[in-house]
PDB file of N, CA, C and O in Angstrom:
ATOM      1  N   UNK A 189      78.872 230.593 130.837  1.00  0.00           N
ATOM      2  CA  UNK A 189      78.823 229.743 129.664  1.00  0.00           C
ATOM      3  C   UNK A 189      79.209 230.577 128.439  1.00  0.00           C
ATOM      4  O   UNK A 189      78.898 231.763 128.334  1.00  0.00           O
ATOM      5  N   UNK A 190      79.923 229.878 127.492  1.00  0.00           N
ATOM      6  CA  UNK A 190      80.285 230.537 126.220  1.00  0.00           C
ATOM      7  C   UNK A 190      79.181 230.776 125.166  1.00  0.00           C
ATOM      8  O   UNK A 190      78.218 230.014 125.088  1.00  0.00           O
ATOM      9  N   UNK A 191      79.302 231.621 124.526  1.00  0.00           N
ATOM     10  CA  UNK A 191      77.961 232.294 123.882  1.00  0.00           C
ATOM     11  C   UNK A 191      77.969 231.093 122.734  1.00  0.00           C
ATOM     12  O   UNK A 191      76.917 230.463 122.627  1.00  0.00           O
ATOM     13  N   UNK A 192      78.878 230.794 122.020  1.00  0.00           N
ATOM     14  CA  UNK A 192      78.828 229.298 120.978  1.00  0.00           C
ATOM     15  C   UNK A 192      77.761 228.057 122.032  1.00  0.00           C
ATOM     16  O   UNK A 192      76.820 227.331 121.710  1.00  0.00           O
ATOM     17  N   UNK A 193      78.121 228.173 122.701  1.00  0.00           N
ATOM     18  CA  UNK A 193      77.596 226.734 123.621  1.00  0.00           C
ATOM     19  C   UNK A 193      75.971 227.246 123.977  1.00  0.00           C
ATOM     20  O   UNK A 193      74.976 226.565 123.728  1.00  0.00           O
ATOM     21  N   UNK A 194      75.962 228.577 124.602  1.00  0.00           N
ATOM     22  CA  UNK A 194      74.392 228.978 124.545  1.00  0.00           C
ATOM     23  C   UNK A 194      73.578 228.795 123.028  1.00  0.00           C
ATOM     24  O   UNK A 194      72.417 228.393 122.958  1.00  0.00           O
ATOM     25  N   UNK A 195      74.184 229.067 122.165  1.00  0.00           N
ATOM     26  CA  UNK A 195      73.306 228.980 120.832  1.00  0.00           C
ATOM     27  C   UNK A 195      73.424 228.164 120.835  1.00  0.00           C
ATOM     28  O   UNK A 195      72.362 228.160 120.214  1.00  0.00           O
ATOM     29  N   UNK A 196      73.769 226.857 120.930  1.00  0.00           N
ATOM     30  CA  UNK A 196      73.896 225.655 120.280  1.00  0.00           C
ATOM     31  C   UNK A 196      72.964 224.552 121.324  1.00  0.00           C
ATOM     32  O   UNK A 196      72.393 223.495 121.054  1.00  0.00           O
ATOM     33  N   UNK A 197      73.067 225.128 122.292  1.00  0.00           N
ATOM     34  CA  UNK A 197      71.705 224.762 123.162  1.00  0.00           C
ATOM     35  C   UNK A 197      70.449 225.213 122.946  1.00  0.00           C
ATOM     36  O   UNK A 197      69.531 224.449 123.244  1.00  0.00           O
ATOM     37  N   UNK A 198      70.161 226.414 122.440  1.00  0.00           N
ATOM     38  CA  UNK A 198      69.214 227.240 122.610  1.00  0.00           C
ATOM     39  C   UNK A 198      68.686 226.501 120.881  1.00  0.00           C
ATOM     40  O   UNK A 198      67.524 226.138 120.698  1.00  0.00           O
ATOM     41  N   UNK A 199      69.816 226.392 119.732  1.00  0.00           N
ATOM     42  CA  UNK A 199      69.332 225.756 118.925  1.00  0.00           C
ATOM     43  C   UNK A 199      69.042 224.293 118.608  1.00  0.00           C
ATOM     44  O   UNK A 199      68.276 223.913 117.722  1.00  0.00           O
ATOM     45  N   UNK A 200      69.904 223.333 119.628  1.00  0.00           N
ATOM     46  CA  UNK A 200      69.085 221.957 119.728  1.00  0.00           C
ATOM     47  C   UNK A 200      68.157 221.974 119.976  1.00  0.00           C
ATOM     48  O   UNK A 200      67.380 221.402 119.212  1.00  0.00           O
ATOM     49  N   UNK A 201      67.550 222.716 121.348  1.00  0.00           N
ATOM     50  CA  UNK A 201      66.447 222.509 121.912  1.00  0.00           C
ATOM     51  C   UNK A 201      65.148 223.093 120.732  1.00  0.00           C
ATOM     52  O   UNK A 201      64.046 222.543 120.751  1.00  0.00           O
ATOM     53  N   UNK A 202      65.387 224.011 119.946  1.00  0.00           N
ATOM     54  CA  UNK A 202      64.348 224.211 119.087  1.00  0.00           C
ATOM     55  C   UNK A 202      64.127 223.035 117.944  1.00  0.00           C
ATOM     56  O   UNK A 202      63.022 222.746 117.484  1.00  0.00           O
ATOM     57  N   UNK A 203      65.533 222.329 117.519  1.00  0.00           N
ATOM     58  CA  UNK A 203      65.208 221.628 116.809  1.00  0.00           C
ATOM     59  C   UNK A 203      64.612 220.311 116.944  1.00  0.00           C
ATOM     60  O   UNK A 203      64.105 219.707 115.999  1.00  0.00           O
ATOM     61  N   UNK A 204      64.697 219.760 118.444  1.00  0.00           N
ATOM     62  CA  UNK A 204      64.339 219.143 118.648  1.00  0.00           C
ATOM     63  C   UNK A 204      62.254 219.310 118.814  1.00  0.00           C
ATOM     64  O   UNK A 204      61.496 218.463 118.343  1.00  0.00           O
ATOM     65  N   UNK A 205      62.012 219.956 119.201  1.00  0.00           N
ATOM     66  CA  UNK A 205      60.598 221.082 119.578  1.00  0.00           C
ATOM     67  C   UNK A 205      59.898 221.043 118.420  1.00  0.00           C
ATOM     68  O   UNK A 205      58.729 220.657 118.450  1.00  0.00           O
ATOM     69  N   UNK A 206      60.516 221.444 117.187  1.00  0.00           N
ATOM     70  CA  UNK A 206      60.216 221.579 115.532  1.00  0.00           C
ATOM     71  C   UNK A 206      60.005 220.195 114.860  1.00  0.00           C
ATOM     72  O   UNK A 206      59.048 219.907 114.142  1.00  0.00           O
ATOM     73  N   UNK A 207      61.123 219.314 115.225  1.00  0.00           N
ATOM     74  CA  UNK A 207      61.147 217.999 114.340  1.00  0.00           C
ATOM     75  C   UNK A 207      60.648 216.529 115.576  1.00  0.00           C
ATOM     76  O   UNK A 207      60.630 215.298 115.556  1.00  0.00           O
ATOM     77  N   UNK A 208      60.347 217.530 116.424  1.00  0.00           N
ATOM     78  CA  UNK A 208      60.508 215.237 117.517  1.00  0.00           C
ATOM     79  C   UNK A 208      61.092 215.167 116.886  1.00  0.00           C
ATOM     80  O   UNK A 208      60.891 215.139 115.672  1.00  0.00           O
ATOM     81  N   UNK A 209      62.314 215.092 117.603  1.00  0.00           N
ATOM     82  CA  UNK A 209      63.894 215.011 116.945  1.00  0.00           C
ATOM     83  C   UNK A 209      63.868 214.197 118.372  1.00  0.00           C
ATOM     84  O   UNK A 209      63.335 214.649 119.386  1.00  0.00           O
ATOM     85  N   UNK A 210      64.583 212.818 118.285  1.00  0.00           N
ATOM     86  CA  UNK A 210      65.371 212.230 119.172  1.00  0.00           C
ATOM     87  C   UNK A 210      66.531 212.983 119.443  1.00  0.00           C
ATOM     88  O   UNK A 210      66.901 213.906 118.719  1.00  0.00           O
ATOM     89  N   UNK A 211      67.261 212.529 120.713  1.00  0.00           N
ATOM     90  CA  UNK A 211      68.699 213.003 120.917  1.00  0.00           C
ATOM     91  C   UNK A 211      69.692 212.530 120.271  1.00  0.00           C
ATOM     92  O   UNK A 211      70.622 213.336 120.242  1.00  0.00           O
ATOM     93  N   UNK A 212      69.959 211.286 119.581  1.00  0.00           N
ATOM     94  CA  UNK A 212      70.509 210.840 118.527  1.00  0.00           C
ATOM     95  C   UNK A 212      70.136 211.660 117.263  1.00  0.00           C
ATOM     96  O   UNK A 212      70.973 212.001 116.428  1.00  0.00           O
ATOM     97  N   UNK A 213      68.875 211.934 117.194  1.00  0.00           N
ATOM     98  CA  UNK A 213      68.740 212.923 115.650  1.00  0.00           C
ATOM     99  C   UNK A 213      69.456 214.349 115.703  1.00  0.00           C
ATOM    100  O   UNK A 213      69.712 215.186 114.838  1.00  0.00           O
ATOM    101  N   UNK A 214      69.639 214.286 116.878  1.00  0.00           N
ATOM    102  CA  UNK A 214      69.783 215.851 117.353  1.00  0.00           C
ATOM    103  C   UNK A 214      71.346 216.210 117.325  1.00  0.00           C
ATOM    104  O   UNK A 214      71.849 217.262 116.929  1.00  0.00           O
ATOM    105  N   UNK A 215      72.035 214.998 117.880  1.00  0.00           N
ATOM    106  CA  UNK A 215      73.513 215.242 117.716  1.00  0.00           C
ATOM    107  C   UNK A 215      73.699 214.982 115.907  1.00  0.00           C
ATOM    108  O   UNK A 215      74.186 215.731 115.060  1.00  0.00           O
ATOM    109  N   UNK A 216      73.263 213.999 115.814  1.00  0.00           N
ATOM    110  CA  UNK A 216      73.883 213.988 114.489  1.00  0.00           C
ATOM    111  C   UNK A 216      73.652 215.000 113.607  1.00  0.00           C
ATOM    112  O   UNK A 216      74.608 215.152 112.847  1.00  0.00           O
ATOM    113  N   UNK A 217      72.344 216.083 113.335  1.00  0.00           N
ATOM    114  CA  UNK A 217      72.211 217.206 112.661  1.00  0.00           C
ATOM    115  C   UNK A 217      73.827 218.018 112.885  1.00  0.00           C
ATOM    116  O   UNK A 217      74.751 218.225 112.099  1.00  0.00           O
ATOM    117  N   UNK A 218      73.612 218.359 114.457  1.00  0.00           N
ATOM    118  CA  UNK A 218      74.465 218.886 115.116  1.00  0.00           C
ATOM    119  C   UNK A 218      76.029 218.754 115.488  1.00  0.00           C
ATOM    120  O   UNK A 218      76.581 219.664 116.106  1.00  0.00           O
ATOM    121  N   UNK A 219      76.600 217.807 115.165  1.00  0.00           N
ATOM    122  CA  UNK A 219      77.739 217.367 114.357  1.00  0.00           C
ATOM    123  C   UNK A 219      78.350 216.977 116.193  1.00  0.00           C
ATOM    124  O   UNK A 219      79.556 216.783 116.353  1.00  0.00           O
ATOM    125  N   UNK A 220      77.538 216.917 117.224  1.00  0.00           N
ATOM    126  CA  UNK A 220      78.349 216.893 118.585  1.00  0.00           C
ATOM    127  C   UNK A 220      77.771 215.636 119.008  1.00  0.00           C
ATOM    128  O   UNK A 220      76.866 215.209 118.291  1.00  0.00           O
ATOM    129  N   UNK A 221      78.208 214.731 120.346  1.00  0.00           N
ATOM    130  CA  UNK A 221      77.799 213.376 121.030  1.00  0.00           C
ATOM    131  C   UNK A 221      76.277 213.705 121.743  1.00  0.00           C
ATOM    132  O   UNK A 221      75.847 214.783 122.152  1.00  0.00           O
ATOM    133  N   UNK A 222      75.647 212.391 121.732  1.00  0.00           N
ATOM    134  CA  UNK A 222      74.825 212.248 122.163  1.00  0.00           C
ATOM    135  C   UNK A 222      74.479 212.629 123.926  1.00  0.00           C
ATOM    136  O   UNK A 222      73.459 212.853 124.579  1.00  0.00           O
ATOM    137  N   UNK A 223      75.558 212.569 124.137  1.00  0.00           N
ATOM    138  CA  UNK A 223      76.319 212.846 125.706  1.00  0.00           C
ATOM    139  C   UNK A 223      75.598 214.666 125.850  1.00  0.00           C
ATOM    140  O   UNK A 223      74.658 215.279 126.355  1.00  0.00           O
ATOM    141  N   UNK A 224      76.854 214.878 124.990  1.00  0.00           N
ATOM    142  CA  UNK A 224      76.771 216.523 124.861  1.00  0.00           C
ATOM    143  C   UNK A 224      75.250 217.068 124.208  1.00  0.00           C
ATOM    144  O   UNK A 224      75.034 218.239 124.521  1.00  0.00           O
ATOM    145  N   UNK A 225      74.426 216.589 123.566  1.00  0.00           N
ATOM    146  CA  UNK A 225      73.035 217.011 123.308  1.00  0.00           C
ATOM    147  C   UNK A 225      72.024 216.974 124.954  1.00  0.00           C
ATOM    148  O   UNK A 225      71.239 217.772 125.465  1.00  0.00           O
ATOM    149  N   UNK A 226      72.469 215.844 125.293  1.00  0.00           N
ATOM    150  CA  UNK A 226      71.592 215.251 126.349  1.00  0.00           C
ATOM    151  C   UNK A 226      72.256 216.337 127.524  1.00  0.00           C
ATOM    152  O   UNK A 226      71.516 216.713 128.433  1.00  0.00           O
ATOM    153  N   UNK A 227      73.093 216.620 127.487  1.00  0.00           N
ATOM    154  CA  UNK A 227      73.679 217.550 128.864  1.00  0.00           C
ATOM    155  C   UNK A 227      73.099 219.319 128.660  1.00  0.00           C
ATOM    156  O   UNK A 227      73.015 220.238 129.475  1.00  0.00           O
ATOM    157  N   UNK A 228      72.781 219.228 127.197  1.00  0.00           N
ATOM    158  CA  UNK A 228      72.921 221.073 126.737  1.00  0.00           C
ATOM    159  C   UNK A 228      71.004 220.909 127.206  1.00  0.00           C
ATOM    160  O   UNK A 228      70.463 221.727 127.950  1.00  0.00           O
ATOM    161  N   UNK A 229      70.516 220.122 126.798  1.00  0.00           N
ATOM    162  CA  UNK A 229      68.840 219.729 126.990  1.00  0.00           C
ATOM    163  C   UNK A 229      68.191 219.870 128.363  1.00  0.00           C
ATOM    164  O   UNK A 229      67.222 220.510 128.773  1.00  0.00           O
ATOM    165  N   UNK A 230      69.112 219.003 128.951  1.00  0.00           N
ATOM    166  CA  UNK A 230      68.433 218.715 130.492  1.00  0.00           C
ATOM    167  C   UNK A 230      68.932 219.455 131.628  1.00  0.00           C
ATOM    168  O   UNK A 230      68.315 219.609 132.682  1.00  0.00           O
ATOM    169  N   UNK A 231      70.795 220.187 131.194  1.00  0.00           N
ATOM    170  CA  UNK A 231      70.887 220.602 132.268  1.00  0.00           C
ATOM    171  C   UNK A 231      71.333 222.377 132.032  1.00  0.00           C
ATOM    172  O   UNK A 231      70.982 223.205 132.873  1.00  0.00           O
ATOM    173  N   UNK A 232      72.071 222.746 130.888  1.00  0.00           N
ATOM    174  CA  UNK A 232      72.312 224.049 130.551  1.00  0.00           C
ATOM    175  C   UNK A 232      71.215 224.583 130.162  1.00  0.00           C
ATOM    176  O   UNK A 232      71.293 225.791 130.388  1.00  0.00           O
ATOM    177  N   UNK A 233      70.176 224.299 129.669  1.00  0.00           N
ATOM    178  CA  UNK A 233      69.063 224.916 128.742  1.00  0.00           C
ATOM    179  C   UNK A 233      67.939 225.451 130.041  1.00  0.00           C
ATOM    180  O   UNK A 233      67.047 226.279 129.854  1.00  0.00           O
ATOM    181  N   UNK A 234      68.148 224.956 130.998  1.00  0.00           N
ATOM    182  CA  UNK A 234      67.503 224.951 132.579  1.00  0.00           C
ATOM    183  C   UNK A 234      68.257 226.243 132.778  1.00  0.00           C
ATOM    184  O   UNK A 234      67.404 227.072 133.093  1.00  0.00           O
ATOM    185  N   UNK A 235      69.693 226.931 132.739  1.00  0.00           N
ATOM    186  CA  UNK A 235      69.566 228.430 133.434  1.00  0.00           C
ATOM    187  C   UNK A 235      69.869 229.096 132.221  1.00  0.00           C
ATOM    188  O   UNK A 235      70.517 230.134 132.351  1.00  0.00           O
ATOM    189  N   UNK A 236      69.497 228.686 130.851  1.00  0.00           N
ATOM    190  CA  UNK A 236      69.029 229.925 129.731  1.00  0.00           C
ATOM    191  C   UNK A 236      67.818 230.391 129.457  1.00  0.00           C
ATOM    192  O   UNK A 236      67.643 231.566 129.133  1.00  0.00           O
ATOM    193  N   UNK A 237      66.808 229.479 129.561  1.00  0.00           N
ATOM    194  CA  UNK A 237      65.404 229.634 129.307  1.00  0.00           C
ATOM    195  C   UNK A 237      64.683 228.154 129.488  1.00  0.00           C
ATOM    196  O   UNK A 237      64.737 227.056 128.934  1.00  0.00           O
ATOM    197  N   UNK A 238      64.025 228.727 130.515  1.00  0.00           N
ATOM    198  CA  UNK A 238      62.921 227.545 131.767  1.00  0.00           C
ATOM    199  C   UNK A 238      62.079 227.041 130.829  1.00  0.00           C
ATOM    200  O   UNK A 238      62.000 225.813 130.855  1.00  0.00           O
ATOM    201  N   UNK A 239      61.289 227.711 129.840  1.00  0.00           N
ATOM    202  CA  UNK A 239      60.020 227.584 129.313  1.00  0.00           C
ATOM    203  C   UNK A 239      60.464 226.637 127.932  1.00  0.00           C
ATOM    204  O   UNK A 239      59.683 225.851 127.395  1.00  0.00           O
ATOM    205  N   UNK A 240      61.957 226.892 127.449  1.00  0.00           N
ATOM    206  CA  UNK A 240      61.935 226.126 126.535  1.00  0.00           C
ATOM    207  C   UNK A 240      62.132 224.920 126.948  1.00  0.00           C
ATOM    208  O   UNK A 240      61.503 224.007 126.413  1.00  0.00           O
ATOM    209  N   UNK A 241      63.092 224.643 128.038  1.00  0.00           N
ATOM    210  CA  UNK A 241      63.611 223.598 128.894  1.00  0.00           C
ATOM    211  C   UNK A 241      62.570 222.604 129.245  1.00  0.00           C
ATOM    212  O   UNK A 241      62.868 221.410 129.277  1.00  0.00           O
ATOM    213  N   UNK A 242      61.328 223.026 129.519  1.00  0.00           N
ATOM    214  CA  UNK A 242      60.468 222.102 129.495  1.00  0.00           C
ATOM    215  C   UNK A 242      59.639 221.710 128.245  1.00  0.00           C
ATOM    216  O   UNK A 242      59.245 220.557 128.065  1.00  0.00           O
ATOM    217  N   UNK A 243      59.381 222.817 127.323  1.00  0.00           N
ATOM    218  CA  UNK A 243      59.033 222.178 125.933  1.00  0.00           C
ATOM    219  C   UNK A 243      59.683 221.037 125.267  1.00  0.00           C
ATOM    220  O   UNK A 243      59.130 220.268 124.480  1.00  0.00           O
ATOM    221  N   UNK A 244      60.941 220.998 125.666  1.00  0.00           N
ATOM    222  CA  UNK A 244      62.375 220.483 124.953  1.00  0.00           C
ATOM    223  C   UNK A 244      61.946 219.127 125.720  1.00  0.00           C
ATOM    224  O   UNK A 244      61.562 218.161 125.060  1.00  0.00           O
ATOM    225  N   UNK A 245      62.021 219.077 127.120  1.00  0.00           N
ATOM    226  CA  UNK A 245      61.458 217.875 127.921  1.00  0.00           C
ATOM    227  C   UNK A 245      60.376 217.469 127.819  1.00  0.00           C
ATOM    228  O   UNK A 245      60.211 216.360 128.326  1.00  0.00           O
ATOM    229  N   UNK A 246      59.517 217.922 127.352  1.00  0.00           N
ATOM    230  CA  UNK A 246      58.090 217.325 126.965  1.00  0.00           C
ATOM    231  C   UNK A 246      58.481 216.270 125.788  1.00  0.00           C
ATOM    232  O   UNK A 246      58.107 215.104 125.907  1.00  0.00           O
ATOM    233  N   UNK A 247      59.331 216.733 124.503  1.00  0.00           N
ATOM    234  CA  UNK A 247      59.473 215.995 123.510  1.00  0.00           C
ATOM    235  C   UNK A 247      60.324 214.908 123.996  1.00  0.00           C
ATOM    236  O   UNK A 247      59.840 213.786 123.844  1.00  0.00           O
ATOM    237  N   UNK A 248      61.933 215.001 124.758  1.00  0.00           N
ATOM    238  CA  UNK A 248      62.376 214.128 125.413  1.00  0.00           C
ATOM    239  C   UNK A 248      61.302 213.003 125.825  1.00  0.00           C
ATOM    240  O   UNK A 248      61.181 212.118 124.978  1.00  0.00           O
ATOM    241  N   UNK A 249      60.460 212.871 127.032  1.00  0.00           N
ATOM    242  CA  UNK A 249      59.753 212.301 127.376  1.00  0.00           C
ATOM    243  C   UNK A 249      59.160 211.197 126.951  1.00  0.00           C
ATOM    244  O   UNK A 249      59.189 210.065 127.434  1.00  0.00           O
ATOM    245  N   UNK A 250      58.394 211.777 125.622  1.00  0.00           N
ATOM    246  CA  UNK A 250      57.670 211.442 124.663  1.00  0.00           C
ATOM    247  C   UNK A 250      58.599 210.104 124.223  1.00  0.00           C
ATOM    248  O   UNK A 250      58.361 208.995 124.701  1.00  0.00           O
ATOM    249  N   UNK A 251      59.645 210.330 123.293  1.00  0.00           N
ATOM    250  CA  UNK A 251      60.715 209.763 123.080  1.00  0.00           C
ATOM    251  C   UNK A 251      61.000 208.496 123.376  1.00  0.00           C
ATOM    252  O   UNK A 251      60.940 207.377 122.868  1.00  0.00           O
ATOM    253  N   UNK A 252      61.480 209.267 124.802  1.00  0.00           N
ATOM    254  CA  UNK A 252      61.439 207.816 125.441  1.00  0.00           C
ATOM    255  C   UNK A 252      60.575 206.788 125.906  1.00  0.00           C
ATOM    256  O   UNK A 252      60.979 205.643 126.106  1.00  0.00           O
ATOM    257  N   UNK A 253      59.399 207.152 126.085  1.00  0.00           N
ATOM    258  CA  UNK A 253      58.401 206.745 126.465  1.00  0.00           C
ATOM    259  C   UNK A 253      57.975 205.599 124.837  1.00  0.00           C
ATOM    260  O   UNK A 253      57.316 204.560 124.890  1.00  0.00           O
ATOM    261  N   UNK A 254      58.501 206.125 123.740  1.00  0.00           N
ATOM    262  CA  UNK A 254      58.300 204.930 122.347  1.00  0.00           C
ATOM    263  C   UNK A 254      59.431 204.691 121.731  1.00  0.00           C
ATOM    264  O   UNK A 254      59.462 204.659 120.501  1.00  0.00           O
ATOM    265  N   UNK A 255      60.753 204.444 122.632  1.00  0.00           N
ATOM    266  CA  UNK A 255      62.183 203.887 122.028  1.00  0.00           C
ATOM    267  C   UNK A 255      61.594 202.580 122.011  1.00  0.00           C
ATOM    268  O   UNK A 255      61.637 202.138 120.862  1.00  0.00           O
ATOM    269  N   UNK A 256      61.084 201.815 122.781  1.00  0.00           N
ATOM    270  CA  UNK A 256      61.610 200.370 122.801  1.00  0.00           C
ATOM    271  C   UNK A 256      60.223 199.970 121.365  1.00  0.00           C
ATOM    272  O   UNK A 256      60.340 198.851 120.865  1.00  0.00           O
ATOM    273  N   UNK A 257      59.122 200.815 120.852  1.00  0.00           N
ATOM    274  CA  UNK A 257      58.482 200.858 119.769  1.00  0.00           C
ATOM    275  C   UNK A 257      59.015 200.875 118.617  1.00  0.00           C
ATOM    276  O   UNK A 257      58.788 200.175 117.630  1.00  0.00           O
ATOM    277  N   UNK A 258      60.056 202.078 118.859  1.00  0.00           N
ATOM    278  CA  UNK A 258      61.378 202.121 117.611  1.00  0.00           C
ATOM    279  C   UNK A 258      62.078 201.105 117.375  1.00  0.00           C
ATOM    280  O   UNK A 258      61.934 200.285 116.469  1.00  0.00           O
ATOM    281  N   UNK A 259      62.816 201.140 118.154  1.00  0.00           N
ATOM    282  CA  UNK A 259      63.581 199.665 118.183  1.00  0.00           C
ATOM    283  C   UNK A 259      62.653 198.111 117.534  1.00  0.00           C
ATOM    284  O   UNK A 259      63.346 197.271 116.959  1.00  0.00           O
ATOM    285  N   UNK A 260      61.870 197.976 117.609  1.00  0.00           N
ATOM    286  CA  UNK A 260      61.505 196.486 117.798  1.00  0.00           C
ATOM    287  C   UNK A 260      60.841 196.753 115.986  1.00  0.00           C
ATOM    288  O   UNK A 260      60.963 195.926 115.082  1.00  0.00           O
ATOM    289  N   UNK A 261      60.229 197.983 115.880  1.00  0.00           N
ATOM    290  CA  UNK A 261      60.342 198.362 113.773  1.00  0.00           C
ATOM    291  C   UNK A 261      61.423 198.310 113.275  1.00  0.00           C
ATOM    292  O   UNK A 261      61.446 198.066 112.069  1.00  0.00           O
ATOM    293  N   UNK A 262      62.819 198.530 114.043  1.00  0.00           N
ATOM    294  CA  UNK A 262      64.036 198.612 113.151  1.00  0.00           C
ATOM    295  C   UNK A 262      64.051 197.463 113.631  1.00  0.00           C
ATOM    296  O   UNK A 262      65.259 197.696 113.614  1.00  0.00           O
ATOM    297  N   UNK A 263      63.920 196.240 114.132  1.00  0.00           N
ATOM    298  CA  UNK A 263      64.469 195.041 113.980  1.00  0.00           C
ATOM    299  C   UNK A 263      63.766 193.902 113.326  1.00  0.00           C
ATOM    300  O   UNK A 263      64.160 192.746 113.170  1.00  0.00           O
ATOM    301  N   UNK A 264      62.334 194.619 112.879  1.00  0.00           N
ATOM    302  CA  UNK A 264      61.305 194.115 111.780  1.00  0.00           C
ATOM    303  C   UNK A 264      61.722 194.430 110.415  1.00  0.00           C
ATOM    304  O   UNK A 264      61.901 193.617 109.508  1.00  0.00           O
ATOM    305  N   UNK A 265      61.854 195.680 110.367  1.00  0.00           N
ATOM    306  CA  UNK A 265      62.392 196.008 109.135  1.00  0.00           C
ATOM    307  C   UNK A 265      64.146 195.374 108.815  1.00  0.00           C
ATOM    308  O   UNK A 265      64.255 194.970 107.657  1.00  0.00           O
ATOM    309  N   UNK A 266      65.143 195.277 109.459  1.00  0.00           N
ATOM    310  CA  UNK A 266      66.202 194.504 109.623  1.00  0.00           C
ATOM    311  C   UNK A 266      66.154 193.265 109.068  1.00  0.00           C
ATOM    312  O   UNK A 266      67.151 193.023 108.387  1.00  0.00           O
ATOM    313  N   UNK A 267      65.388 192.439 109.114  1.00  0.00           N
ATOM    314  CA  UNK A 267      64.969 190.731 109.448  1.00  0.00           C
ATOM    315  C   UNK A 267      64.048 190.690 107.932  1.00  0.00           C
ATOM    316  O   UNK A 267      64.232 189.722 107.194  1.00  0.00           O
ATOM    317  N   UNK A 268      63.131 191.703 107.544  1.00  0.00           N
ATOM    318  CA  UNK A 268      62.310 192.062 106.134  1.00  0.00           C
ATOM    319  C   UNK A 268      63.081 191.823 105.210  1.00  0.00           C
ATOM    320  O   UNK A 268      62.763 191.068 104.292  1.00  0.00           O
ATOM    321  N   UNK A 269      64.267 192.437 105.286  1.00  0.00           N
ATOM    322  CA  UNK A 269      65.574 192.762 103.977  1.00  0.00           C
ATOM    323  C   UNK A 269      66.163 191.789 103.680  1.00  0.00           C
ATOM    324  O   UNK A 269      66.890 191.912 102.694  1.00  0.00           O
ATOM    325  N   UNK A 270      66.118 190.212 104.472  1.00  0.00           N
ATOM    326  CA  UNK A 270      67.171 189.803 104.378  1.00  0.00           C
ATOM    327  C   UNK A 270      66.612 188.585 103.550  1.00  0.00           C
ATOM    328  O   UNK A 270      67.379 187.717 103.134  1.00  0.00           O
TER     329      UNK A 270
END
């Protein structure tokens, strides 16, 4: 792996760790696809460092486990404005 692509894994995964940062929050800081966050998270960050890989997946988890919570406030707040 290219040393740009290791930091940039090694630094999603912290930012995500720091902020509960969704993977959408995470690309967009990060100027790359949601695709490419979600691939550097779950599957490169697994043979750079194990321990963050699961910190990083703990917050993932989380996440997902209250999208469809997110969602249904942005479509309260949506419907509020109008």
């Amino acid at each position: 792996m290219k040393k740009y692509m290791e930091e940039r894994v090694i630094e999603s995964a912290n930012y995500i760790i720091e902020h509960n940062a969704t993977v959408r929050q995470t690309a967009k800081q990060f100027g790359v696809s949601k695709s490419t966050v979600h691939k550097d998270v779950t599957e490169r960050l697994e043979t750079i460092n194990k321990t963050l890989a699961r910190q990083a997946r703990k917050v993932l988890d989380i996440n997902k486990s209250e999208r469809h919570i997110r969602g249904g406030l942005a479509t309260k707040e949506k419907y509020l404005h109008r």
